[in-house]
Amino acid sequence: MAARTVFFVSDQTGVTAETMGHSLLTQFDGAQFRAVTLPFVASVDKVDEAVRRVNAAAEDSGVRPIVFSTLVQEDLRDRLKCANALFLDFFEAFVGPMEQELGMRSSHRSGRAHGIADSVGYATRIDATNFALANDDGSHRDYARADLVLVGVSRSGKTPTCLYLAMQYGVYAANYPLTDSDLESARLPAGLQACRSKLFGLRIAPQRLQQIRQERRPNSRYASPQQVQFETRAADAIFQRNGIAVLDTTECSIEEISARILEATGVERRIRP
């Protein structure tokens, strides 16, 4: 099956169109898609250029592209609808019914989702991200200020999860990697004793962990089956012995890991996406 071209068209960065569009595309197993993002389509000239690109893709492939649009202005949306494509408009699908339900017209202003009108929220996001970077891999250990401290073996997903929690929700997340000495002692590291209530463990299947490590350091002791088996078993023992809540990250995206951690811990989101 030939790949179907999919356009994500936005008057801003395109993040919303990409996120929502990709969520829908993942429901169609076996289908192949070629993604094209067209950000900052905020003028008639930009829309007309987008229409030309969509029509050219339709002509080249012989099948209609799919267009996911988050254009806010109606006149620009109407021009984009003229393209030879399946047109899926997120704003038209949701804003109209909301206007009817609320009995008021929306502002139809672009840039609201990812702007910095909320200066407090923006500052919180930046500060939380700086905190995650400073407290990555046990390097700083400002755990008194942390909302969460993620614990696990190397490459179990701690760092990207901390950064996602910071950037998306303003959560102050630190992480601590269990080292060989920690695992051999089978005890909770001394540096974590004072923040036990903030600890959350990340577990990963040995086979998947070995694959990740092999890509990072091929044919090393770090990536050997014996080392991986030892670390995952010892980490599980520490989690169980100390009553640390654990999430298996083997088949989870960073978004899912973050959402599940917040649900399990009850940590408050300081900002909303």
PDB file of N, CA and C in Angstrom, residues 103-175:
ATOM      1  N   GLY A 103     -23.626  29.603  24.347  1.00  0.00           N
ATOM      2  CA  GLY A 103     -24.413  30.771  24.003  1.00  0.00           C
ATOM      3  C   GLY A 103     -23.581  32.005  23.742  1.00  0.00           C
ATOM      4  N   MET A 104     -22.366  31.809  23.267  1.00  0.00           N
ATOM      5  CA  MET A 104     -21.503  32.937  22.974  1.00  0.00           C
ATOM      6  C   MET A 104     -20.541  32.571  21.846  1.00  0.00           C
ATOM      7  N   ARG A 105     -20.045  33.579  21.160  1.00  0.00           N
ATOM      8  CA  ARG A 105     -19.124  33.352  20.060  1.00  0.00           C
ATOM      9  C   ARG A 105     -17.689  33.357  20.575  1.00  0.00           C
ATOM     10  N   SER A 106     -16.874  32.459  20.060  1.00  0.00           N
ATOM     11  CA  SER A 106     -15.475  32.413  20.465  1.00  0.00           C
ATOM     12  C   SER A 106     -14.722  33.603  19.884  1.00  0.00           C
ATOM     13  N   SER A 107     -13.540  33.866  20.412  1.00  0.00           N
ATOM     14  CA  SER A 107     -12.757  35.012  19.962  1.00  0.00           C
ATOM     15  C   SER A 107     -12.180  34.809  18.576  1.00  0.00           C
ATOM     16  N   HIS A 108     -12.037  33.533  18.143  1.00  0.00           N
ATOM     17  CA  HIS A 108     -11.439  33.212  16.841  1.00  0.00           C
ATOM     18  C   HIS A 108     -10.068  33.862  16.686  1.00  0.00           C
ATOM     19  N   ARG A 109      -9.348  33.920  17.790  1.00  0.00           N
ATOM     20  CA  ARG A 109      -7.997  34.466  17.748  1.00  0.00           C
ATOM     21  C   ARG A 109      -6.989  33.333  17.739  1.00  0.00           C
ATOM     22  N   SER A 110      -6.027  33.418  16.850  1.00  0.00           N
ATOM     23  CA  SER A 110      -5.011  32.374  16.756  1.00  0.00           C
ATOM     24  C   SER A 110      -3.933  32.592  17.800  1.00  0.00           C
ATOM     25  N   GLY A 111      -3.182  31.519  18.067  1.00  0.00           N
ATOM     26  CA  GLY A 111      -2.020  31.620  18.933  1.00  0.00           C
ATOM     27  C   GLY A 111      -2.309  31.482  20.405  1.00  0.00           C
ATOM     28  N   ARG A 112      -3.563  31.158  20.772  1.00  0.00           N
ATOM     29  CA  ARG A 112      -3.895  31.077  22.190  1.00  0.00           C
ATOM     30  C   ARG A 112      -3.270  29.848  22.860  1.00  0.00           C
ATOM     31  N   ALA A 113      -3.150  28.727  22.112  1.00  0.00           N
ATOM     32  CA  ALA A 113      -2.746  27.470  22.749  1.00  0.00           C
ATOM     33  C   ALA A 113      -1.301  27.479  23.209  1.00  0.00           C
ATOM     34  N   HIS A 114      -0.422  28.122  22.458  1.00  0.00           N
ATOM     35  CA  HIS A 114       1.002  28.012  22.761  1.00  0.00           C
ATOM     36  C   HIS A 114       1.682  29.369  22.916  1.00  0.00           C
ATOM     37  N   GLY A 115       0.906  30.385  23.247  1.00  0.00           N
ATOM     38  CA  GLY A 115       1.500  31.690  23.458  1.00  0.00           C
ATOM     39  C   GLY A 115       2.009  31.826  24.883  1.00  0.00           C
ATOM     40  N   ILE A 116       2.406  33.033  25.252  1.00  0.00           N
ATOM     41  CA  ILE A 116       2.893  33.253  26.610  1.00  0.00           C
ATOM     42  C   ILE A 116       2.059  34.328  27.298  1.00  0.00           C
ATOM     43  N   ALA A 117       0.750  34.335  26.967  1.00  0.00           N
ATOM     44  CA  ALA A 117      -0.136  35.283  27.634  1.00  0.00           C
ATOM     45  C   ALA A 117      -0.175  34.997  29.127  1.00  0.00           C
ATOM     46  N   ASP A 118      -0.102  33.717  29.492  1.00  0.00           N
ATOM     47  CA  ASP A 118      -0.050  33.340  30.904  1.00  0.00           C
ATOM     48  C   ASP A 118       1.419  33.370  31.328  1.00  0.00           C
ATOM     49  N   SER A 119       1.873  34.535  31.750  1.00  0.00           N
ATOM     50  CA  SER A 119       3.289  34.697  32.057  1.00  0.00           C
ATOM     51  C   SER A 119       3.708  33.863  33.261  1.00  0.00           C
ATOM     52  N   VAL A 120       2.796  33.682  34.238  1.00  0.00           N
ATOM     53  CA  VAL A 120       3.122  32.882  35.411  1.00  0.00           C
ATOM     54  C   VAL A 120       3.312  31.417  35.011  1.00  0.00           C
ATOM     55  N   GLY A 121       2.390  30.913  34.200  1.00  0.00           N
ATOM     56  CA  GLY A 121       2.509  29.535  33.735  1.00  0.00           C
ATOM     57  C   GLY A 121       3.756  29.317  32.911  1.00  0.00           C
ATOM     58  N   TYR A 122       4.083  30.294  32.075  1.00  0.00           N
ATOM     59  CA  TYR A 122       5.281  30.184  31.244  1.00  0.00           C
ATOM     60  C   TYR A 122       6.541  30.147  32.112  1.00  0.00           C
ATOM     61  N   ALA A 123       6.592  31.022  33.107  1.00  0.00           N
ATOM     62  CA  ALA A 123       7.757  31.051  34.003  1.00  0.00           C
ATOM     63  C   ALA A 123       7.874  29.755  34.791  1.00  0.00           C
ATOM     64  N   THR A 124       6.732  29.198  35.201  1.00  0.00           N
ATOM     65  CA  THR A 124       6.743  27.932  35.931  1.00  0.00           C
ATOM     66  C   THR A 124       7.293  26.816  35.058  1.00  0.00           C
ATOM     67  N   ARG A 125       6.866  26.798  33.812  1.00  0.00           N
ATOM     68  CA  ARG A 125       7.344  25.765  32.882  1.00  0.00           C
ATOM     69  C   ARG A 125       8.865  25.851  32.710  1.00  0.00           C
ATOM     70  N   ILE A 126       9.383  27.058  32.548  1.00  0.00           N
ATOM     71  CA  ILE A 126      10.826  27.239  32.372  1.00  0.00           C
ATOM     72  C   ILE A 126      11.582  26.836  33.624  1.00  0.00           C
ATOM     73  N   ASP A 127      11.075  27.249  34.796  1.00  0.00           N
ATOM     74  CA  ASP A 127      11.752  26.926  36.051  1.00  0.00           C
ATOM     75  C   ASP A 127      11.744  25.424  36.305  1.00  0.00           C
ATOM     76  N   ALA A 128      10.613  24.778  36.021  1.00  0.00           N
ATOM     77  CA  ALA A 128      10.528  23.334  36.220  1.00  0.00           C
ATOM     78  C   ALA A 128      11.466  22.593  35.276  1.00  0.00           C
ATOM     79  N   THR A 129      11.608  23.088  34.059  1.00  0.00           N
ATOM     80  CA  THR A 129      12.523  22.456  33.104  1.00  0.00           C
ATOM     81  C   THR A 129      13.967  22.615  33.562  1.00  0.00           C
ATOM     82  N   ASN A 130      14.323  23.805  34.024  1.00  0.00           N
ATOM     83  CA  ASN A 130      15.677  24.016  34.554  1.00  0.00           C
ATOM     84  C   ASN A 130      15.936  23.109  35.753  1.00  0.00           C
ATOM     85  N   PHE A 131      14.915  22.939  36.593  1.00  0.00           N
ATOM     86  CA  PHE A 131      15.050  22.058  37.753  1.00  0.00           C
ATOM     87  C   PHE A 131      15.314  20.618  37.309  1.00  0.00           C
ATOM     88  N   ALA A 132      14.564  20.146  36.315  1.00  0.00           N
ATOM     89  CA  ALA A 132      14.742  18.775  35.825  1.00  0.00           C
ATOM     90  C   ALA A 132      16.145  18.571  35.265  1.00  0.00           C
ATOM     91  N   LEU A 133      16.645  19.559  34.542  1.00  0.00           N
ATOM     92  CA  LEU A 133      17.990  19.451  33.977  1.00  0.00           C
ATOM     93  C   LEU A 133      19.055  19.467  35.071  1.00  0.00           C
ATOM     94  N   ALA A 134      18.872  20.315  36.075  1.00  0.00           N
ATOM     95  CA  ALA A 134      19.856  20.413  37.156  1.00  0.00           C
ATOM     96  C   ALA A 134      19.874  19.170  38.032  1.00  0.00           C
ATOM     97  N   ASN A 135      18.717  18.491  38.105  1.00  0.00           N
ATOM     98  CA  ASN A 135      18.597  17.323  38.981  1.00  0.00           C
ATOM     99  C   ASN A 135      18.505  16.034  38.179  1.00  0.00           C
ATOM    100  N   ASP A 136      19.147  16.019  37.030  1.00  0.00           N
ATOM    101  CA  ASP A 136      19.146  14.841  36.176  1.00  0.00           C
ATOM    102  C   ASP A 136      20.222  13.856  36.625  1.00  0.00           C
ATOM    103  N   ASP A 137      19.859  12.586  36.691  1.00  0.00           N
ATOM    104  CA  ASP A 137      20.803  11.522  37.016  1.00  0.00           C
ATOM    105  C   ASP A 137      21.516  11.733  38.342  1.00  0.00           C
ATOM    106  N   GLY A 138      20.796  12.241  39.328  1.00  0.00           N
ATOM    107  CA  GLY A 138      21.354  12.377  40.665  1.00  0.00           C
ATOM    108  C   GLY A 138      22.459  13.387  40.794  1.00  0.00           C
ATOM    109  N   SER A 139      22.565  14.304  39.816  1.00  0.00           N
ATOM    110  CA  SER A 139      23.716  15.210  39.784  1.00  0.00           C
ATOM    111  C   SER A 139      23.640  16.330  40.809  1.00  0.00           C
ATOM    112  N   HIS A 140      22.442  16.756  41.174  1.00  0.00           N
ATOM    113  CA  HIS A 140      22.322  17.905  42.081  1.00  0.00           C
ATOM    114  C   HIS A 140      21.599  17.533  43.383  1.00  0.00           C
ATOM    115  N   ARG A 141      20.527  16.803  43.291  1.00  0.00           N
ATOM    116  CA  ARG A 141      19.792  16.265  44.435  1.00  0.00           C
ATOM    117  C   ARG A 141      19.137  17.337  45.303  1.00  0.00           C
ATOM    118  N   ASP A 142      18.437  18.242  44.667  1.00  0.00           N
ATOM    119  CA  ASP A 142      17.633  19.220  45.394  1.00  0.00           C
ATOM    120  C   ASP A 142      16.247  18.623  45.618  1.00  0.00           C
ATOM    121  N   TYR A 143      16.218  17.505  46.355  1.00  0.00           N
ATOM    122  CA  TYR A 143      14.990  16.731  46.466  1.00  0.00           C
ATOM    123  C   TYR A 143      13.950  17.382  47.372  1.00  0.00           C
ATOM    124  N   ALA A 144      14.358  18.288  48.233  1.00  0.00           N
ATOM    125  CA  ALA A 144      13.398  18.967  49.095  1.00  0.00           C
ATOM    126  C   ALA A 144      12.413  19.784  48.267  1.00  0.00           C
ATOM    127  N   ARG A 145      12.855  20.282  47.132  1.00  0.00           N
ATOM    128  CA  ARG A 145      12.010  21.108  46.267  1.00  0.00           C
ATOM    129  C   ARG A 145      11.233  20.279  45.242  1.00  0.00           C
ATOM    130  N   ALA A 146      11.586  19.018  45.098  1.00  0.00           N
ATOM    131  CA  ALA A 146      10.987  18.172  44.065  1.00  0.00           C
ATOM    132  C   ALA A 146       9.565  17.759  44.421  1.00  0.00           C
ATOM    133  N   ASP A 147       8.713  17.674  43.399  1.00  0.00           N
ATOM    134  CA  ASP A 147       7.400  17.062  43.563  1.00  0.00           C
ATOM    135  C   ASP A 147       7.514  15.542  43.468  1.00  0.00           C
ATOM    136  N   LEU A 148       8.444  15.104  42.637  1.00  0.00           N
ATOM    137  CA  LEU A 148       8.655  13.686  42.364  1.00  0.00           C
ATOM    138  C   LEU A 148      10.132  13.407  42.221  1.00  0.00           C
ATOM    139  N   VAL A 149      10.538  12.191  42.592  1.00  0.00           N
ATOM    140  CA  VAL A 149      11.885  11.729  42.293  1.00  0.00           C
ATOM    141  C   VAL A 149      11.744  10.359  41.629  1.00  0.00           C
ATOM    142  N   LEU A 150      12.050  10.289  40.351  1.00  0.00           N
ATOM    143  CA  LEU A 150      11.947   9.031  39.621  1.00  0.00           C
ATOM    144  C   LEU A 150      13.212   8.217  39.846  1.00  0.00           C
ATOM    145  N   VAL A 151      13.033   6.926  40.106  1.00  0.00           N
ATOM    146  CA  VAL A 151      14.145   6.036  40.406  1.00  0.00           C
ATOM    147  C   VAL A 151      14.099   4.859  39.445  1.00  0.00           C
ATOM    148  N   GLY A 152      15.256   4.442  38.964  1.00  0.00           N
ATOM    149  CA  GLY A 152      15.305   3.285  38.084  1.00  0.00           C
ATOM    150  C   GLY A 152      16.699   3.083  37.544  1.00  0.00           C
ATOM    151  N   VAL A 153      16.872   2.002  36.800  1.00  0.00           N
ATOM    152  CA  VAL A 153      18.167   1.728  36.191  1.00  0.00           C
ATOM    153  C   VAL A 153      18.364   2.644  34.991  1.00  0.00           C
ATOM    154  N   SER A 154      19.568   2.725  34.523  1.00  0.00           N
ATOM    155  CA  SER A 154      19.897   3.561  33.375  1.00  0.00           C
ATOM    156  C   SER A 154      19.113   3.140  32.143  1.00  0.00           C
ATOM    157  N   ARG A 155      18.534   4.119  31.441  1.00  0.00           N
ATOM    158  CA  ARG A 155      17.790   3.952  30.198  1.00  0.00           C
ATOM    159  C   ARG A 155      16.388   3.399  30.401  1.00  0.00           C
ATOM    160  N   SER A 156      15.839   3.613  31.581  1.00  0.00           N
ATOM    161  CA  SER A 156      14.465   3.156  31.825  1.00  0.00           C
ATOM    162  C   SER A 156      13.429   4.246  31.550  1.00  0.00           C
ATOM    163  N   GLY A 157      13.891   5.430  31.148  1.00  0.00           N
ATOM    164  CA  GLY A 157      12.972   6.495  30.754  1.00  0.00           C
ATOM    165  C   GLY A 157      12.863   7.641  31.730  1.00  0.00           C
ATOM    166  N   LYS A 158      13.778   7.730  32.680  1.00  0.00           N
ATOM    167  CA  LYS A 158      13.674   8.739  33.736  1.00  0.00           C
ATOM    168  C   LYS A 158      13.830  10.163  33.207  1.00  0.00           C
ATOM    169  N   THR A 159      14.904  10.424  32.464  1.00  0.00           N
ATOM    170  CA  THR A 159      15.188  11.791  32.021  1.00  0.00           C
ATOM    171  C   THR A 159      14.119  12.358  31.099  1.00  0.00           C
ATOM    172  N   PRO A 160      13.729  11.668  30.029  1.00  0.00           N
ATOM    173  CA  PRO A 160      12.691  12.259  29.165  1.00  0.00           C
ATOM    174  C   PRO A 160      11.364  12.450  29.878  1.00  0.00           C
ATOM    175  N   THR A 161      11.061  11.559  30.817  1.00  0.00           N
ATOM    176  CA  THR A 161       9.810  11.711  31.565  1.00  0.00           C
ATOM    177  C   THR A 161       9.864  12.953  32.448  1.00  0.00           C
ATOM    178  N   CYS A 162      10.981  13.175  33.129  1.00  0.00           N
ATOM    179  CA  CYS A 162      11.127  14.377  33.961  1.00  0.00           C
ATOM    180  C   CYS A 162      10.975  15.644  33.134  1.00  0.00           C
ATOM    181  N   LEU A 163      11.593  15.673  31.971  1.00  0.00           N
ATOM    182  CA  LEU A 163      11.512  16.859  31.120  1.00  0.00           C
ATOM    183  C   LEU A 163      10.097  17.067  30.588  1.00  0.00           C
ATOM    184  N   TYR A 164       9.430  15.994  30.243  1.00  0.00           N
ATOM    185  CA  TYR A 164       8.054  16.123  29.760  1.00  0.00           C
ATOM    186  C   TYR A 164       7.136  16.639  30.862  1.00  0.00           C
ATOM    187  N   LEU A 165       7.280  16.091  32.073  1.00  0.00           N
ATOM    188  CA  LEU A 165       6.480  16.552  33.203  1.00  0.00           C
ATOM    189  C   LEU A 165       6.709  18.040  33.466  1.00  0.00           C
ATOM    190  N   ALA A 166       7.947  18.476  33.313  1.00  0.00           N
ATOM    191  CA  ALA A 166       8.277  19.880  33.546  1.00  0.00           C
ATOM    192  C   ALA A 166       7.679  20.779  32.477  1.00  0.00           C
ATOM    193  N   MET A 167       7.918  20.442  31.233  1.00  0.00           N
ATOM    194  CA  MET A 167       7.495  21.308  30.132  1.00  0.00           C
ATOM    195  C   MET A 167       5.990  21.292  29.929  1.00  0.00           C
ATOM    196  N   GLN A 168       5.371  20.144  30.148  1.00  0.00           N
ATOM    197  CA  GLN A 168       3.942  20.027  29.878  1.00  0.00           C
ATOM    198  C   GLN A 168       3.083  20.433  31.067  1.00  0.00           C
ATOM    199  N   TYR A 169       3.536  20.127  32.290  1.00  0.00           N
ATOM    200  CA  TYR A 169       2.683  20.331  33.454  1.00  0.00           C
ATOM    201  C   TYR A 169       3.296  21.222  34.540  1.00  0.00           C
ATOM    202  N   GLY A 170       4.537  21.649  34.373  1.00  0.00           N
ATOM    203  CA  GLY A 170       5.169  22.465  35.398  1.00  0.00           C
ATOM    204  C   GLY A 170       5.498  21.697  36.660  1.00  0.00           C
ATOM    205  N   VAL A 171       5.645  20.379  36.551  1.00  0.00           N
ATOM    206  CA  VAL A 171       5.966  19.539  37.701  1.00  0.00           C
ATOM    207  C   VAL A 171       7.479  19.529  37.909  1.00  0.00           C
ATOM    208  N   TYR A 172       7.899  19.663  39.159  1.00  0.00           N
ATOM    209  CA  TYR A 172       9.322  19.641  39.491  1.00  0.00           C
ATOM    210  C   TYR A 172       9.741  18.198  39.744  1.00  0.00           C
ATOM    211  N   ALA A 173      10.356  17.602  38.746  1.00  0.00           N
ATOM    212  CA  ALA A 173      10.703  16.181  38.796  1.00  0.00           C
ATOM    213  C   ALA A 173      12.211  15.997  38.705  1.00  0.00           C
ATOM    214  N   ALA A 174      12.765  15.277  39.672  1.00  0.00           N
ATOM    215  CA  ALA A 174      14.178  14.902  39.663  1.00  0.00           C
ATOM    216  C   ALA A 174      14.270  13.412  39.376  1.00  0.00           C
ATOM    217  N   ASN A 175      15.467  12.933  39.070  1.00  0.00           N
ATOM    218  CA  ASN A 175      15.596  11.490  38.899  1.00  0.00           C
ATOM    219  C   ASN A 175      16.925  10.991  39.463  1.00  0.00           C
TER     220      ASN A 175
END
